[in-house]
Amino acid sequence: MKTKSFLFMLLQGQQTLILMTKDFEPILEQQIHQDDFGESKFITVGWGKKETQFHGSEGRQAAFQMQMHESALSWDDHRPQITWRGDGQFFAVSVVCPETGSRKVRVWNRELALQSTSEPVAGLGPALAWRPSGSLIASTQGKPNQQDVVFFEKNGLLHGHFTLPFLKDEVKVNGLLWNADSSVLAVWLEDLQTEENSTLKTYIQLWTVGNYHWYLKQNLHFSSCGKSKPVSLMWDPVTPYQLHVLCQGWHYLCYEWHWTTDRSSGDNASDLANVAVIDGYRVLVTVFRQTVVPPPLCTYQLLLPQPVNQVVFSTHPQKSNDLAVLDAINQISVYKCGDSPCADPTVKLGAVGGNGFKVSLSIPHLEKRYKIQFENNEDQEVNPLKLGLLTWIQEDIFLAISHSPSSRQSFIHRMTMALSETDEEQGQLSVSSSVVVDGIIISLCCNSKTKSIALQLADGQIFKYLRESPSLAVEPWKNPGGVAVRFPHPCMQTELAIIAGEECVLGLTDRCRFFINDTEVASNITSFAVYDEFLLLTTHSHTCQCFCLRDASFKTLQAGLSSSNVSNEETLRKVERGSRVVTVVPQDTKLILQMPRGNLEVVHHRALVLAQIRKWLDKLMFKEAFECMRKLRINLNLLHDHNPKVFLENVETFIKQIDSVNHINLFFTELKEEDVTKTMYPPPVSGNVQLPRDLHGKSVDLICDTLRAAMENINPHKYCLSILTSHVKKTTPELEVVLQKVHELQGNAPSVPDAVSAEEALKYLLLLVDVNELYDHSLGTYDFDLVLMVAEKSQKDPKEYLPFLNTLKKMETNYQRFTIDKHLKRYEKAIGHLSKCGPEYFPECLNLIKDKNLYNEALKLYPPDSQQYKDISVAYGEHLMQEHLHEPAGLVFARCGAHERALEAFLACGSWQQALCMAAQLNFTKDQLAGLGRTLAGKLVEQRKHSDAATVLEQYAQDYEEAVLLLLDGTAWEEALRMVYKYNRLDIIETNIKPSILEAQKNYMVFLDSQTATFSCHKKRLLVVRELKEQAQQGNLDDEGPHAQESDLFSETSSVMSGSDVSGRYSHSNSRISARSSKNRRKAERKKHSLKEGSPLEDLALLEALNEVVQSIEKLKDEVHHILKMLFLFAFDEQAKELQKAFEDTLQLIERSLPEIWTLTHQQNSATPILGPSSTANSIMASYQQQKTSAPVLDAELFIPPKINKRTQWKLTLLE
């Protein structure tokens, strides 16, 4: 036996172990038989003696029995057996003890130090195999009526066993072999020669463990004589599930298995979601639609006369629960669901029946067993597992695959059922036709909907089996582009699915690589299943993802399965580590997962749940949808939001199907204005026509009203509580209506059986509404009986509310209601009731109006000609005066006839027309009007309304000279000239008008010179600043070129920080500004764009200043036009021409400069970072920082050039 660089050799004659190197040089030597237990000998700590311990049913005498040693088995060859642990640190030796004649297992380390000796085991066999993972050592044990495979721990103690399906002394075990990953144990057995047994056989059995139960998965029957007798077998050290068998006639067989889940493939409600598990002579079937039981438990089991090698379900959509079983002698047993005339003895109920329980599920019955007729039985004798990949494609037709023993060819056999002439109980399967395929077929999958069959060869090629073709041929499977599909790596599991309208082949390798056609979609998939239009996958990241294939594509699936992608809540779900998909219950929401240990877990994947709910709602199956949503905590708003129009049209159907007041109330309580199809449960992206939606959004009030009308129409007494809930759940709860209905119930309770009493209704209301709120609303109905009824059901102390209610009852009706409304802070209603109580209560009413600012509401309660109306208006006007709303106050005073107060208000706001109107109504004298006029003129001058002030002085103060001076101050030259000629004061022209015009001309000239100089200076500086910034930016790009290698040493963070250092000073000042007062903040805002050279935002400040110059020049056009006319009129031609030329030069300068200042490049740079083939990460980040620094979002309008209206006629053509 070899391990790494050492070799152990056992010398039978001397009973000695010799440790040798690979060159056969001895290192150590040790006797096999040792009296000592070993270094791992158990230590007794002295807690009691064996005689005093409990010995169970054997009794106390068991403590004094002597251990009896049985000799080795009769067929034992007494040869020692050696097995190594997988890591080569320990080995075990099974030898026959010369003293007792029984076998013992001793464990040694690689230094030949004995570690442990097995406990005495009667009938221990010679076979020995140490599990590569190191946990157990397998051997065999013969018992009185059975033969077991037993397991030892490293310390020599027994740890579990399983029973072989043979009697004692019926077979002998030639060997035990673990595969490379310790998941499969191969048991090599051979029949013992007996008188009854003339035909001896050799068996190779494959056992696996799951959930602490050992399953016999495969059973190969060889002949014990002739060329087909196995003489050697071994597992492949690299490929875990590949077994090599060498037969006596130099026939070599290589078997390669892979795991598969045998599940029914139907997608309608009649499919029971059956999953079959092979366990020797039994097939364990679990019906997941009705029962979820952990293996090895099952719903029922099928008992077969021979060991089972394969199970297959029918692919017929309506008969997907039927199954066929292929056993070790190539016999097929067909089980069909349906009515059976008598109980089938081969079908036994499992965890769901027995002991008087009635089982309400469809159990299959054995219809017939079929023997397969081969043309050449010699091949079957050499290869017992002749047929593989059995597929039930039609009711009476099977497909199966076999391989040529002499070449790399495969045969597709089409087998048809035929009744046997000799035995009616057994039928025959005749091979009607066969197709030869060059290559080894390793998988076959069938689509029950499209009837397509895909075959995969060992080299990854995919072929389509043409089942309808008369010649029964195969052709390469092609993708939509017409290219033959070929998996880059062979896949252990293949399925057919329709993706975006095209049928594709899905494959999963043993290395977790997932392919769709020849495209690798993901490399971390542990299992997958196709159900209807969904693809479900489990991943190494312990998630289960579900994708809708109807509108999916390879790219969307790749994006959804990429580790960097964060999928939404609907497609992704966290699952337990190592979970794998078992099956999906059709037309349901259950997804069955199996954990690594073997136990099961049922999850309801959100994507499956929502898809099924949408199907139910489309079919108006509200009850099923509601129950599912309630159980799985799906927001019930989806019932309406899925299709609001259909739901509102079928509310009666909804109510009748639900038929539960509590469930309808639950629906009401979850209603909200949010549309959950846009927030919580967005529908999958689909090219189909979207359902029409209400453009005005969802209305809870509409749903409540519609449902309430339907319930009142169906049975108002039964749905009384739901009707009350519909009132409460409205946007503005209708509590008064609810309380009134409860009061009506108290008055005359209906005698209908389903009716609800007033007490029950009120008790229910207190669950929905706060008791204090309900008490206040009952008080607001002014019905004291209702108030008492609510108060008695609440936790209120009678000492609190009874005195208050008694006081109210003693009041006059209107004053009583006023007091209630004031208590409830319903002040508008309160003043309405108080206004009806009489004039003596008006002072109290006026105080309440002033206190709560209810002037507008109060004015509607009294006629305009009443004294109360005037008093309220005066109070309203004084309130407006306090709020500095002088003009509205004046209007209120004027309306109620308080002219003096109105005059004060109009004077305060400068409304001179209204003030003079009030003066006329007050019958002012001429002197009083003149004084009032001068006062008004002063206020108007303060407001720079010189023309209005001149009008008041001329018409009411008869002071036209002062009026002319005001007009000249306001540059109203023509109006001043009119007034001079009106009063025939031509001397004023020389003394005031002409000097004023000339002075204005000089001021305009000075202003234009100043603005022109400022504009030119700012423009020049702006060009310099821009040039400096461009140079600095170019310098950054140049710096990166020669130091490109060094730039890799710096992190991205440092480049970002360096780009932001420019704005550090300014951003810091901003943080200080935010804490200042509002006045200082406005001042700081004005100084934000500083014109100081070198400031961070100097270019923005210059743009802002230039914009202000342009706007100020644009506003002068009308004023310049008017003064030019006056200068020409009084023959000041030189001054007029000088002003006109200067203004024209300024305008031309601005028009020429606009394209230079507000360039298109800088407008684009303000919104676009520097990108391009020559840009780097640092330059892009620097440009973003510069953009952030130089162009805040709030200053974007500065980059828009100011508009100049060229249509404005300001020039005087007479001067040209």
XYZ file of C-alpha atoms in Angstrom, residues 821 825-833 854 857 861:
13
model
C -67.319 73.732 19.944
C -61.426 74.038 19.491
C -63.851 74.241 16.582
C -63.879 78.030 16.732
C -65.573 78.703 13.386
C -68.612 76.673 14.444
C -68.395 78.210 17.893
C -68.802 81.825 16.708
C -71.617 80.651 14.396
C -73.593 79.323 17.361
C -61.739 84.804 12.625
C -65.710 84.061 8.947
C -72.530 85.965 10.038
